[in-house]
Every structure is written in structure tokens, then in C-alpha cells.
Amino acid sequence: MKVLTVVGARPQFVKAATVSRAFQACRPRVDEVIVHTGQHFDQNMSAVFFEEMQIPKPQYQLELGGLGHGAMTGRMMESIEGILQQEKPDWVLVYGDTNSTMAGALAAVKLHIPVAHVEAGLRSFNRAMPEEINRIVADHVSTLLFAPTEVAVRNLASEGITGSKVVRSGDVMYDASLFYSERASGQALERLGLEPGQFFLATIHRAENVDDPGRLEVIVGALARCAQTMPVLLPIHPRTRKKLAETGLLHGVDASKLRLIDPVGYLDMVQLEKHARVVLTDSGGVQKEAYFFGVPCVTIRHETEWVELVECGANRLAPPTSVQAVVDAALAAAADRRPPPPGLYGDGQSAQAIANTLACAA
Ligand code: UDP
């Protein structure tokens, strides 16, 4: 039984790490072939995850990062199609909502190879987001859909995707947070001179925020204001760094309070998330990780796919339309020490359940 996994971007490395490990414990045996599209390629956006999380080395490295959506997706499809014809896998496994997800799913389905989609059924209901298009396409061509939550199962049902092909699996990112946070050394705070519970942790990378100068200005303004209360640590995504340099928005901002650092590896990231007073983010994965570690979160977006986090009070939406609104949300979250309800994302065994389902589905 052979599974060909397509990954390419940072969140997919985190998700795939858990399932790749689970494959190794599967009976019947699963042979996994990993294709890395190269959508993310820097040491700190890619290689560090393979090293720290002990993800098997990809058999294929496509180096297709840094292109526009059309060229990237098209060239990925072309390359993946060739690999599929050579490898003849029983399944193609894709994760999440990136161009690599959509390219892998489309290349496979056109060759009549069944597709399994991990993190199926997520919806923002905002089709201006490239991620929304990628996930809708992937879901509609998949043979097996691993939906992390009941909301995701319902979203699929409302698009006519029902029956045994939809498996409510829980969330593999929860598995990752449990497994790797035990292995995190705990030195990140010390290295960065941060006190537990005495800093904001921020990540910003979504195109809708970063590519819109008005929104980016509001976000920088809000983070700079938060930084007057306690330090804000911003491990900065390459896309965001580039836009900040182009727009000059950081001029006049106190860099000792709003602290930009290069993206960190997963083990450092979970330490920082665990000990942050509040997480401010537009990332999907980081919203959930804040919840896993019981840290209040502010999502700097108009909507979220992870609606259960907002419903239970673990997360607050703060659209980047006004500096004051984002700052108010951050300060309210900092004052909120209510523990969130447990168990929204499964039992920490989602990856093994997914691997077992695939192993038996040949
Ligand atoms: N992450 C990381 N280092 C960082 C920022 C994020 O390891 O400097 C991890 C984070 O813990 C989470 C994943 O990257 O597991 C989320 O990826 P990202 O925010 O790029 O994508 P999204 O989740 O929005 O799809």
C-alpha cells in the first residue's frame, strides 16, 4: 500500500509530521512517498520542521516557490502528474488549503488516483481568500475527507458531501501540540529575554492583511500600541517582512518593544505560545495552538474557519479596520483568565486514526 503525500508550506509540515509518524506504526504496512513542492523553502520556513519534527526526507523536491498563483499551481500540477505516473500510489494525501493542496488533489484526480484531504470542510465563506478556493476544490475532488470538527462535517454536508467518505477525525495539529510540546527544550523565552505571561506573541501573514497597505498600517499601529503595555514578539513571515520594508510602516516604531524576529521552528513556537499572555494572529494554526495551551487569542481578521473557538470565548475576532478595536480586544483578552472548555479538537490520536483509515482503505 503506497501513499503519496504532497506538502509545501509551513502548516503542512506540522500536520504531516504527525501522520507520517503514524504511518510507521500502521498494519497493513504503508509506504509513504513525500513530495515537497517548495512553496516554502527557507531554512526557517521549511528545513527546520523536517529536522526538529523528524519528518522523513521528501523523495521529491520541486522548488516551485516564489511564483504567482497561476504559475505555481500549474507547474506543481505538471510536476506532480509526472511523479504520480511514475510512483503509481494507491492514495494521494493532501493537507489544508494551500496551492500545493489544490495542485496535488487536481493532479491526482485527473489520473483517477483517490485523494484524501486532511483538514477537510473548513470554510471562511470568504471566496476572496485563495485558501478558501483551494480547500473547496480539494474537498470536492476528494474520496476521503478527514474533517477535524463537527462544524467542518456540517459545512461539507451543506455542499452535498456526505456519507462514509467524510470521517470526523479530530485535528492532527492537536496531536502535534501534545507530542512536540513535551520535547520542546524551553529555552526560547530565556534566549529572547522574555518573562512567562508578560509578552504578546503575534504572527501576521495572510494576503488579505499583508497585501492591503491600509490594513497593514492598522495592524502595525495596534501592535505598537500593545507594545506600550508589554513587549510584542513578532516572528515575522517573509511575505510580511517584505511588505513592511516596502511600505516603511515600521519607521518610528520602538523596536525594543515591538520585537521582530525571524520565523522560529515549531519547538520554539510552542514554547512561546504556551507562555504568551495573549496570542495575536491571522494564522489558522496559531489560533488553535493558543487554545491548546489555554492562552487567550485575538484573531486579526473579519472571520475565522475555527468558529468554535470564538463561540467558547477562547478567541476574539478583531478585524483590522481600527487600531483601537484591535488594542481593546488584546487588552480584554489579556485580562481574561477563564480556562477554555477542553476537547474541541479530538483526543490527540487523530493522526493515528487517519493513518489506520488509509491503511485499510486500499
Ligand atoms: N509556526 C512556527 N514558527 C513561526 C510561526 C508559526 O513554527 O514563526 C507554526 C505554528 O506553530 C503553526 C504553523 O506554523 O503550527 C502555522 O502556520 P502558518 O501560520 O504559516 O499557516 P496557517 O496555519 O495560517 O495556515
mmCIF file of C-alpha atoms and ligand atoms in Angstrom:
data_model
loop_
_atom_site.group_PDB
_atom_site.id
_atom_site.type_symbol
_atom_site.label_atom_id
_atom_site.label_comp_id
_atom_site.label_asym_id
_atom_site.label_seq_id
_atom_site.Cartn_x
_atom_site.Cartn_y
_atom_site.Cartn_z
ATOM 1 C CA MET A 1 0.000 0.000 0.000
ATOM 2 C CA LYS A 2 1.528 3.274 -1.117
ATOM 3 C CA VAL A 3 0.516 6.804 -0.096
ATOM 4 C CA LEU A 4 1.964 9.805 -1.863
ATOM 5 C CA THR A 5 1.891 12.890 0.372
ATOM 6 C CA VAL A 6 2.077 16.386 -1.097
ATOM 7 C CA VAL A 7 3.311 19.154 1.199
ATOM 8 C CA GLY A 8 4.825 22.540 0.513
ATOM 9 C CA ALA A 9 4.046 25.138 3.159
ATOM 10 C CA ARG A 10 4.846 25.534 6.845
ATOM 11 C CA PRO A 11 1.485 24.493 8.341
ATOM 12 C CA GLN A 12 1.533 21.351 6.195
ATOM 13 C CA PHE A 13 4.851 20.248 7.640
ATOM 14 C CA VAL A 14 3.356 20.439 11.143
ATOM 15 C CA LYS A 15 0.275 18.445 10.110
ATOM 16 C CA ALA A 16 2.143 15.885 8.012
ATOM 17 C CA ALA A 17 4.696 15.260 10.787
ATOM 18 C CA THR A 18 2.015 13.583 12.898
ATOM 19 C CA VAL A 19 0.515 11.420 10.151
ATOM 20 C CA SER A 20 3.915 10.416 8.744
ATOM 21 C CA ARG A 21 4.892 9.119 12.171
ATOM 22 C CA ALA A 22 1.578 7.298 12.486
ATOM 23 C CA PHE A 23 2.130 5.553 9.129
ATOM 24 C CA GLN A 24 5.205 3.928 10.596
ATOM 25 C CA ALA A 25 3.022 2.147 13.170
ATOM 26 C CA CYS A 26 0.391 1.014 10.636
ATOM 27 C CA ARG A 27 -0.569 -2.549 9.811
ATOM 28 C CA PRO A 28 -1.128 -3.264 6.961
ATOM 29 C CA ARG A 29 2.105 -1.552 6.085
ATOM 30 C CA VAL A 30 2.035 1.862 4.423
ATOM 31 C CA ASP A 31 4.869 3.089 2.221
ATOM 32 C CA GLU A 32 4.862 6.854 2.133
ATOM 33 C CA VAL A 33 6.409 8.884 -0.663
ATOM 34 C CA ILE A 34 6.700 12.591 0.192
ATOM 35 C CA VAL A 35 6.654 15.317 -2.432
ATOM 36 C CA HIS A 36 7.749 18.783 -1.254
ATOM 37 C CA THR A 37 6.582 21.379 -3.748
ATOM 38 C CA GLY A 38 8.940 24.051 -2.415
ATOM 39 C CA GLN A 39 6.127 26.579 -1.860
ATOM 40 C CA HIS A 40 8.026 27.471 1.338
ATOM 41 C CA PHE A 41 11.721 26.854 1.003
ATOM 42 C CA ASP A 42 13.795 28.871 3.517
ATOM 43 C CA GLN A 43 15.652 27.122 6.314
ATOM 44 C CA ASN A 44 13.298 28.615 8.915
ATOM 45 C CA MET A 45 10.081 28.124 6.916
ATOM 46 C CA SER A 46 10.817 24.553 5.811
ATOM 47 C CA ALA A 47 14.029 22.669 6.675
ATOM 48 C CA VAL A 48 13.804 23.325 10.422
ATOM 49 C CA PHE A 49 10.459 21.486 10.556
ATOM 50 C CA PHE A 50 11.826 18.392 8.812
ATOM 51 C CA GLU A 51 14.782 18.356 11.210
ATOM 52 C CA GLU A 52 13.011 19.084 14.505
ATOM 53 C CA MET A 53 9.857 17.104 13.844
ATOM 54 C CA GLN A 54 11.727 14.197 12.273
ATOM 55 C CA ILE A 55 9.647 14.210 9.131
ATOM 56 C CA PRO A 56 11.034 11.705 6.617
ATOM 57 C CA LYS A 57 13.105 13.344 3.893
ATOM 58 C CA PRO A 58 10.974 14.075 0.822
ATOM 59 C CA GLN A 59 11.768 11.827 -2.126
ATOM 60 C CA TYR A 60 10.878 14.695 -4.466
ATOM 61 C CA GLN A 61 11.784 18.392 -4.011
ATOM 62 C CA LEU A 62 10.127 20.568 -6.648
ATOM 63 C CA GLU A 63 11.434 24.037 -5.760
ATOM 64 C CA LEU A 64 8.332 25.821 -7.031
ATOM 65 C CA GLY A 65 8.165 28.650 -4.506
ATOM 66 C CA GLY A 66 8.135 32.363 -5.241
ATOM 67 C CA LEU A 67 5.755 32.202 -8.227
ATOM 68 C CA GLY A 68 2.330 33.750 -8.778
ATOM 69 C CA HIS A 69 -0.752 31.623 -8.074
ATOM 70 C CA GLY A 70 -1.295 30.502 -11.664
ATOM 71 C CA ALA A 71 2.297 29.643 -12.486
ATOM 72 C CA MET A 72 2.860 27.984 -9.123
ATOM 73 C CA THR A 73 -0.261 25.830 -9.237
ATOM 74 C CA GLY A 74 0.181 24.960 -12.912
ATOM 75 C CA ARG A 75 3.807 23.986 -12.600
ATOM 76 C CA MET A 76 3.081 21.985 -9.468
ATOM 77 C CA MET A 77 0.329 20.057 -11.255
ATOM 78 C CA GLU A 78 2.591 19.306 -14.161
ATOM 79 C CA SER A 79 5.418 18.039 -11.947
ATOM 80 C CA ILE A 80 3.153 16.098 -9.584
ATOM 81 C CA GLU A 81 1.412 14.421 -12.532
ATOM 82 C CA GLY A 82 4.772 13.100 -13.753
ATOM 83 C CA ILE A 83 5.625 11.793 -10.294
ATOM 84 C CA LEU A 84 2.236 10.118 -9.944
ATOM 85 C CA GLN A 85 2.651 8.349 -13.282
ATOM 86 C CA GLN A 86 5.991 7.038 -12.094
ATOM 87 C CA GLU A 87 5.084 6.154 -8.483
ATOM 88 C CA LYS A 88 1.537 4.848 -9.078
ATOM 89 C CA PRO A 89 0.381 5.378 -5.468
ATOM 90 C CA ASP A 90 -2.851 3.924 -4.079
ATOM 91 C CA TRP A 91 -3.696 7.286 -2.471
ATOM 92 C CA VAL A 92 -2.639 10.909 -2.689
ATOM 93 C CA LEU A 93 -2.728 12.668 0.667
ATOM 94 C CA VAL A 94 -3.061 16.458 0.875
ATOM 95 C CA TYR A 95 -3.322 18.845 3.820
ATOM 96 C CA GLY A 96 -5.094 22.106 4.463
ATOM 97 C CA ASP A 97 -5.606 24.855 1.948
ATOM 98 C CA THR A 98 -2.522 25.948 0.030
ATOM 99 C CA ASN A 99 -1.712 25.920 -3.678
ATOM 100 C CA SER A 100 0.178 22.674 -3.029
ATOM 101 C CA THR A 101 -3.031 21.139 -1.633
ATOM 102 C CA MET A 102 -5.061 22.064 -4.686
ATOM 103 C CA ALA A 103 -2.347 21.133 -7.190
ATOM 104 C CA GLY A 104 -1.836 17.703 -5.579
ATOM 105 C CA ALA A 105 -5.551 16.997 -5.437
ATOM 106 C CA LEU A 106 -6.233 18.047 -9.037
ATOM 107 C CA ALA A 107 -3.235 16.219 -10.487
ATOM 108 C CA ALA A 108 -4.307 13.018 -8.709
ATOM 109 C CA VAL A 109 -7.998 13.089 -9.502
ATOM 110 C CA LYS A 110 -7.313 13.597 -13.195
ATOM 111 C CA LEU A 111 -5.270 10.397 -13.160
ATOM 112 C CA HIS A 112 -8.109 8.625 -11.269
ATOM 113 C CA ILE A 113 -5.989 8.243 -8.148
ATOM 114 C CA PRO A 114 -8.100 8.668 -4.987
ATOM 115 C CA VAL A 115 -7.386 11.757 -2.895
ATOM 116 C CA ALA A 116 -7.539 12.010 0.898
ATOM 117 C CA HIS A 117 -7.810 15.516 2.346
ATOM 118 C CA VAL A 118 -6.766 16.217 5.929
ATOM 119 C CA GLU A 119 -8.466 19.293 7.402
ATOM 120 C CA ALA A 120 -11.463 18.978 5.103
ATOM 121 C CA GLY A 121 -14.615 21.048 5.486
ATOM 122 C CA LEU A 122 -13.068 24.245 6.819
ATOM 123 C CA ARG A 123 -14.786 27.342 5.471
ATOM 124 C CA SER A 124 -14.368 31.071 5.973
ATOM 125 C CA PHE A 125 -17.205 31.778 3.486
ATOM 126 C CA ASN A 126 -14.917 34.427 2.038
ATOM 127 C CA ARG A 127 -14.060 33.485 -1.530
ATOM 128 C CA ALA A 128 -11.648 36.391 -1.878
ATOM 129 C CA MET A 129 -9.198 34.263 0.102
ATOM 130 C CA PRO A 130 -7.032 31.996 -2.054
ATOM 131 C CA GLU A 131 -7.131 29.442 0.779
ATOM 132 C CA GLU A 132 -10.942 29.190 0.529
ATOM 133 C CA ILE A 133 -10.765 28.315 -3.169
ATOM 134 C CA ASN A 134 -8.017 25.773 -2.559
ATOM 135 C CA ARG A 135 -9.955 23.983 0.158
ATOM 136 C CA ILE A 136 -13.254 23.945 -1.723
ATOM 137 C CA VAL A 137 -11.592 22.421 -4.793
ATOM 138 C CA ALA A 138 -9.679 19.871 -2.713
ATOM 139 C CA ASP A 139 -12.819 18.831 -0.824
ATOM 140 C CA HIS A 140 -14.879 18.416 -3.970
ATOM 141 C CA VAL A 141 -12.394 16.090 -5.674
ATOM 142 C CA SER A 142 -11.506 14.024 -2.596
ATOM 143 C CA THR A 143 -12.533 10.419 -1.999
ATOM 144 C CA LEU A 144 -11.819 10.545 1.729
ATOM 145 C CA LEU A 145 -12.333 13.724 3.733
ATOM 146 C CA PHE A 146 -10.883 13.964 7.231
ATOM 147 C CA ALA A 147 -12.898 16.704 8.907
ATOM 148 C CA PRO A 148 -11.455 17.965 12.188
ATOM 149 C CA THR A 149 -14.704 19.169 13.778
ATOM 150 C CA GLU A 150 -18.462 18.750 13.701
ATOM 151 C CA VAL A 151 -18.727 22.210 12.109
ATOM 152 C CA ALA A 152 -16.488 21.007 9.274
ATOM 153 C CA VAL A 153 -18.671 17.920 8.793
ATOM 154 C CA ARG A 154 -21.732 20.201 8.564
ATOM 155 C CA ASN A 155 -20.022 22.514 6.085
ATOM 156 C CA LEU A 156 -19.330 19.542 3.829
ATOM 157 C CA ALA A 157 -22.912 18.295 4.172
ATOM 158 C CA SER A 158 -24.229 21.688 3.108
ATOM 159 C CA GLU A 159 -22.215 21.309 -0.122
ATOM 160 C CA GLY A 160 -23.609 17.804 -0.696
ATOM 161 C CA ILE A 161 -20.542 15.922 0.559
ATOM 162 C CA THR A 162 -21.859 13.280 2.934
ATOM 163 C CA GLY A 163 -21.680 9.590 3.807
ATOM 164 C CA SER A 164 -18.793 7.318 4.671
ATOM 165 C CA LYS A 165 -16.287 9.356 2.671
ATOM 166 C CA VAL A 166 -16.464 12.009 5.417
ATOM 167 C CA VAL A 167 -14.603 10.980 8.576
ATOM 168 C CA ARG A 168 -14.687 13.196 11.652
ATOM 169 C CA SER A 169 -11.098 12.668 12.648
ATOM 170 C CA GLY A 170 -10.257 15.416 15.145
ATOM 171 C CA ASP A 171 -7.353 17.728 14.450
ATOM 172 C CA VAL A 172 -3.837 16.481 13.784
ATOM 173 C CA MET A 173 -2.467 19.843 14.989
ATOM 174 C CA TYR A 174 -3.694 18.942 18.455
ATOM 175 C CA ASP A 175 -1.715 15.697 18.233
ATOM 176 C CA ALA A 176 1.349 17.715 17.181
ATOM 177 C CA SER A 177 0.980 20.148 20.066
ATOM 178 C CA LEU A 178 0.851 17.282 22.588
ATOM 179 C CA PHE A 179 3.693 15.268 21.123
ATOM 180 C CA TYR A 180 6.172 18.059 20.431
ATOM 181 C CA SER A 181 5.487 20.370 23.353
ATOM 182 C CA GLU A 182 6.816 17.611 25.616
ATOM 183 C CA ARG A 183 10.015 17.682 23.594
ATOM 184 C CA ALA A 184 10.443 21.454 23.438
ATOM 185 C CA SER A 185 13.532 22.477 25.388
ATOM 186 C CA GLY A 186 12.031 25.564 26.973
ATOM 187 C CA GLN A 187 14.987 27.790 26.141
ATOM 188 C CA ALA A 188 13.201 30.140 23.754
ATOM 189 C CA LEU A 189 11.990 32.512 26.469
ATOM 190 C CA GLU A 190 15.358 32.698 28.159
ATOM 191 C CA ARG A 191 17.133 33.265 24.859
ATOM 192 C CA LEU A 192 14.769 36.092 23.986
ATOM 193 C CA GLY A 193 14.768 37.589 27.484
ATOM 194 C CA LEU A 194 11.005 37.176 27.920
ATOM 195 C CA GLU A 195 9.070 36.542 31.148
ATOM 196 C CA PRO A 196 6.256 33.948 31.150
ATOM 197 C CA GLY A 197 2.863 35.628 30.856
ATOM 198 C CA GLN A 198 4.480 39.029 30.252
ATOM 199 C CA PHE A 199 4.502 39.347 26.485
ATOM 200 C CA PHE A 200 2.207 39.334 23.483
ATOM 201 C CA LEU A 201 3.036 36.876 20.701
ATOM 202 C CA ALA A 202 1.966 37.961 17.220
ATOM 203 C CA THR A 203 2.011 36.381 13.753
ATOM 204 C CA ILE A 204 0.708 38.049 10.594
ATOM 205 C CA HIS A 205 0.974 36.580 7.126
ATOM 206 C CA ARG A 206 -2.380 36.394 5.358
ATOM 207 C CA ALA A 207 -2.515 38.066 1.941
ATOM 208 C CA GLU A 208 -5.716 39.936 2.841
ATOM 209 C CA ASN A 209 -3.813 41.705 5.669
ATOM 210 C CA VAL A 210 -0.295 41.938 4.351
ATOM 211 C CA ASP A 211 -1.064 42.970 0.774
ATOM 212 C CA ASP A 212 -3.505 45.698 1.845
ATOM 213 C CA PRO A 213 -1.456 48.742 2.954
ATOM 214 C CA GLY A 214 -4.377 50.192 4.943
ATOM 215 C CA ARG A 215 -4.890 47.022 6.932
ATOM 216 C CA LEU A 216 -1.187 46.517 7.448
ATOM 217 C CA GLU A 217 -0.926 50.048 8.809
ATOM 218 C CA VAL A 218 -3.731 49.361 11.291
ATOM 219 C CA ILE A 219 -2.052 46.114 12.374
ATOM 220 C CA VAL A 220 1.358 47.726 12.901
ATOM 221 C CA GLY A 221 -0.301 50.613 14.746
ATOM 222 C CA ALA A 222 -2.190 48.209 17.010
ATOM 223 C CA LEU A 223 0.862 46.053 17.753
ATOM 224 C CA ALA A 224 2.915 49.169 18.516
ATOM 225 C CA ARG A 225 0.205 50.353 20.944
ATOM 226 C CA CYS A 226 0.007 46.914 22.599
ATOM 227 C CA ALA A 227 3.797 47.045 22.961
ATOM 228 C CA GLN A 228 3.431 50.045 25.279
ATOM 229 C CA THR A 229 1.789 47.637 27.752
ATOM 230 C CA MET A 230 4.184 44.699 27.410
ATOM 231 C CA PRO A 231 6.634 43.521 24.752
ATOM 232 C CA VAL A 232 5.178 42.199 21.500
ATOM 233 C CA LEU A 233 7.205 39.437 19.858
ATOM 234 C CA LEU A 234 6.565 39.135 16.126
ATOM 235 C CA PRO A 235 8.272 36.159 14.437
ATOM 236 C CA ILE A 236 7.881 37.547 11.002
ATOM 237 C CA HIS A 237 6.791 35.683 7.887
ATOM 238 C CA PRO A 238 8.936 36.511 4.807
ATOM 239 C CA ARG A 239 5.911 37.929 2.950
ATOM 240 C CA THR A 240 5.187 40.312 5.833
ATOM 241 C CA ARG A 241 8.829 41.344 6.213
ATOM 242 C CA LYS A 242 8.947 42.232 2.538
ATOM 243 C CA LYS A 243 5.776 44.340 2.693
ATOM 244 C CA LEU A 244 6.885 46.150 5.842
ATOM 245 C CA ALA A 245 10.168 47.026 4.172
ATOM 246 C CA GLU A 246 8.357 48.277 1.051
ATOM 247 C CA THR A 247 5.820 50.375 2.955
ATOM 248 C CA GLY A 248 8.188 51.794 5.599
ATOM 249 C CA LEU A 249 5.473 51.269 8.207
ATOM 250 C CA LEU A 250 7.958 50.421 10.940
ATOM 251 C CA HIS A 251 9.622 53.840 10.860
ATOM 252 C CA GLY A 252 9.330 55.398 14.297
ATOM 253 C CA VAL A 253 8.214 52.140 15.962
ATOM 254 C CA ASP A 254 10.250 51.245 19.081
ATOM 255 C CA ALA A 255 11.994 48.021 18.030
ATOM 256 C CA SER A 256 12.821 47.142 21.636
ATOM 257 C CA LYS A 257 9.087 46.896 22.393
ATOM 258 C CA LEU A 258 7.660 45.619 19.100
ATOM 259 C CA ARG A 259 10.308 42.985 18.502
ATOM 260 C CA LEU A 260 10.616 41.482 15.043
ATOM 261 C CA ILE A 261 12.490 38.203 14.807
ATOM 262 C CA ASP A 262 12.891 35.661 12.015
ATOM 263 C CA PRO A 263 10.309 32.855 11.956
ATOM 264 C CA VAL A 264 11.087 30.279 14.634
ATOM 265 C CA GLY A 265 10.979 26.485 14.485
ATOM 266 C CA TYR A 266 7.966 24.611 15.836
ATOM 267 C CA LEU A 267 9.607 23.670 19.147
ATOM 268 C CA ASP A 268 10.364 27.305 19.959
ATOM 269 C CA MET A 269 6.954 28.359 18.706
ATOM 270 C CA VAL A 270 5.056 26.068 21.070
ATOM 271 C CA GLN A 271 7.131 27.384 23.993
ATOM 272 C CA LEU A 272 6.350 30.963 23.030
ATOM 273 C CA GLU A 273 2.657 30.197 22.582
ATOM 274 C CA LYS A 274 2.435 28.399 25.925
ATOM 275 C CA HIS A 275 3.875 31.332 27.830
ATOM 276 C CA ALA A 276 2.406 34.294 25.951
ATOM 277 C CA ARG A 277 -0.116 36.424 27.793
ATOM 278 C CA VAL A 278 -2.140 36.752 24.599
ATOM 279 C CA VAL A 279 -1.646 35.492 21.053
ATOM 280 C CA LEU A 280 -2.495 37.955 18.268
ATOM 281 C CA THR A 281 -2.634 36.318 14.869
ATOM 282 C CA ASP A 282 -4.209 35.850 11.467
ATOM 283 C CA SER A 283 -2.941 32.259 11.257
ATOM 284 C CA GLY A 284 -5.331 29.329 11.345
ATOM 285 C CA GLY A 285 -2.947 27.003 13.126
ATOM 286 C CA VAL A 286 -1.752 29.539 15.679
ATOM 287 C CA GLN A 287 -5.364 30.290 16.739
ATOM 288 C CA LYS A 288 -5.821 26.654 17.648
ATOM 289 C CA GLU A 289 -2.447 26.276 19.313
ATOM 290 C CA ALA A 290 -3.279 29.225 21.594
ATOM 291 C CA TYR A 291 -6.392 27.293 22.624
ATOM 292 C CA PHE A 292 -4.466 24.025 23.094
ATOM 293 C CA PHE A 293 -2.222 25.830 25.580
ATOM 294 C CA GLY A 294 -5.059 27.722 27.286
ATOM 295 C CA VAL A 295 -3.828 31.134 26.108
ATOM 296 C CA PRO A 296 -6.383 33.746 25.002
ATOM 297 C CA CYS A 297 -6.257 34.633 21.322
ATOM 298 C CA VAL A 298 -7.199 37.626 19.213
ATOM 299 C CA THR A 299 -7.666 36.867 15.533
ATOM 300 C CA ILE A 300 -6.927 39.889 13.367
ATOM 301 C CA ARG A 301 -9.411 39.057 10.640
ATOM 302 C CA HIS A 302 -13.076 39.565 9.780
ATOM 303 C CA GLU A 303 -13.870 35.880 10.098
ATOM 304 C CA THR A 304 -12.369 32.577 11.146
ATOM 305 C CA GLU A 305 -12.805 28.999 9.996
ATOM 306 C CA TRP A 306 -12.411 27.844 13.622
ATOM 307 C CA VAL A 307 -15.727 29.286 14.778
ATOM 308 C CA GLU A 308 -15.974 27.067 17.864
ATOM 309 C CA LEU A 309 -13.063 28.973 19.392
ATOM 310 C CA VAL A 310 -14.948 32.256 19.137
ATOM 311 C CA GLU A 311 -18.167 30.657 20.373
ATOM 312 C CA CYS A 312 -16.485 29.346 23.539
ATOM 313 C CA GLY A 313 -14.693 32.640 24.244
ATOM 314 C CA ALA A 314 -11.153 31.336 23.670
ATOM 315 C CA ASN A 315 -10.754 33.581 20.642
ATOM 316 C CA ARG A 316 -11.907 37.103 19.776
ATOM 317 C CA LEU A 317 -12.238 38.416 16.253
ATOM 318 C CA ALA A 318 -10.725 41.865 15.741
ATOM 319 C CA PRO A 319 -10.883 42.932 12.086
ATOM 320 C CA PRO A 320 -8.001 45.239 11.192
ATOM 321 C CA THR A 321 -10.216 48.210 10.491
ATOM 322 C CA SER A 322 -9.338 50.274 13.564
ATOM 323 C CA VAL A 323 -6.239 50.386 15.769
ATOM 324 C CA GLN A 324 -8.390 50.991 18.828
ATOM 325 C CA ALA A 325 -10.606 47.947 18.203
ATOM 326 C CA VAL A 326 -7.602 45.616 17.914
ATOM 327 C CA VAL A 327 -5.933 47.102 21.013
ATOM 328 C CA ASP A 328 -9.187 46.848 23.001
ATOM 329 C CA ALA A 329 -9.543 43.184 22.016
ATOM 330 C CA ALA A 330 -5.921 42.482 23.013
ATOM 331 C CA LEU A 331 -6.287 44.154 26.410
ATOM 332 C CA ALA A 332 -9.617 42.418 27.070
ATOM 333 C CA ALA A 333 -8.007 39.077 26.193
ATOM 334 C CA ALA A 334 -5.043 39.862 28.479
ATOM 335 C CA ALA A 335 -7.429 40.395 31.374
ATOM 336 C CA ASP A 336 -9.401 37.204 30.631
ATOM 337 C CA ARG A 337 -8.060 34.225 32.575
ATOM 338 C CA ARG A 338 -11.069 31.901 32.114
ATOM 339 C CA PRO A 339 -9.913 28.412 31.138
ATOM 340 C CA PRO A 340 -11.374 27.361 27.795
ATOM 341 C CA PRO A 341 -13.526 24.217 27.574
ATOM 342 C CA PRO A 342 -11.410 21.174 26.690
ATOM 343 C CA GLY A 343 -11.821 18.656 23.905
ATOM 344 C CA LEU A 344 -12.828 20.694 20.857
ATOM 345 C CA TYR A 345 -10.313 19.025 18.558
ATOM 346 C CA GLY A 346 -10.324 15.343 19.407
ATOM 347 C CA ASP A 347 -8.314 13.118 21.704
ATOM 348 C CA GLY A 348 -4.785 13.626 20.392
ATOM 349 C CA GLN A 349 -4.963 10.404 18.362
ATOM 350 C CA SER A 350 -6.271 11.891 15.122
ATOM 351 C CA ALA A 351 -3.146 11.171 13.093
ATOM 352 C CA GLN A 352 -3.189 7.503 14.005
ATOM 353 C CA ALA A 353 -6.899 7.265 13.163
ATOM 354 C CA ILE A 354 -6.237 8.866 9.761
ATOM 355 C CA ALA A 355 -3.272 6.593 9.045
ATOM 356 C CA ASN A 356 -5.258 3.487 10.040
ATOM 357 C CA THR A 357 -8.221 4.503 7.888
ATOM 358 C CA LEU A 358 -5.951 4.986 4.876
ATOM 359 C CA ALA A 359 -4.037 1.758 5.518
ATOM 360 C CA CYS A 360 -7.278 -0.199 5.431
ATOM 361 C CA ALA A 361 -8.871 1.730 2.568
ATOM 362 C CA ALA A 362 -6.786 0.373 -0.306
HETATM 363 N N1 UDP B 1 4.829 28.489 13.263
HETATM 364 C C1 UDP B 1 6.152 28.257 13.593
HETATM 365 N N2 UDP B 1 7.011 29.316 13.651
HETATM 366 C C2 UDP B 1 6.617 30.598 13.424
HETATM 367 C C3 UDP B 1 5.243 30.827 13.104
HETATM 368 C C4 UDP B 1 4.388 29.754 13.022
HETATM 369 O O1 UDP B 1 6.540 27.108 13.832
HETATM 370 O O2 UDP B 1 7.468 31.500 13.477
HETATM 371 C C5 UDP B 1 3.913 27.338 13.184
HETATM 372 C C6 UDP B 1 2.729 27.435 14.094
HETATM 373 O O3 UDP B 1 3.070 26.991 15.387
HETATM 374 C C7 UDP B 1 1.725 26.547 13.395
HETATM 375 C C8 UDP B 1 2.042 26.762 11.935
HETATM 376 O O4 UDP B 1 3.358 27.301 11.888
HETATM 377 O O5 UDP B 1 1.917 25.200 13.725
HETATM 378 C C9 UDP B 1 1.051 27.718 11.338
HETATM 379 O O6 UDP B 1 1.473 28.086 10.077
HETATM 380 P P1 UDP B 1 1.009 29.421 9.347
HETATM 381 O O7 UDP B 1 0.607 30.411 10.351
HETATM 382 O O8 UDP B 1 2.091 29.773 8.402
HETATM 383 O O9 UDP B 1 -0.217 28.934 8.455
HETATM 384 P P2 UDP B 1 -1.793 28.755 8.719
HETATM 385 O O10 UDP B 1 -1.971 27.952 9.952
HETATM 386 O O11 UDP B 1 -2.396 30.117 8.793
HETATM 387 O O12 UDP B 1 -2.277 28.011 7.522
#
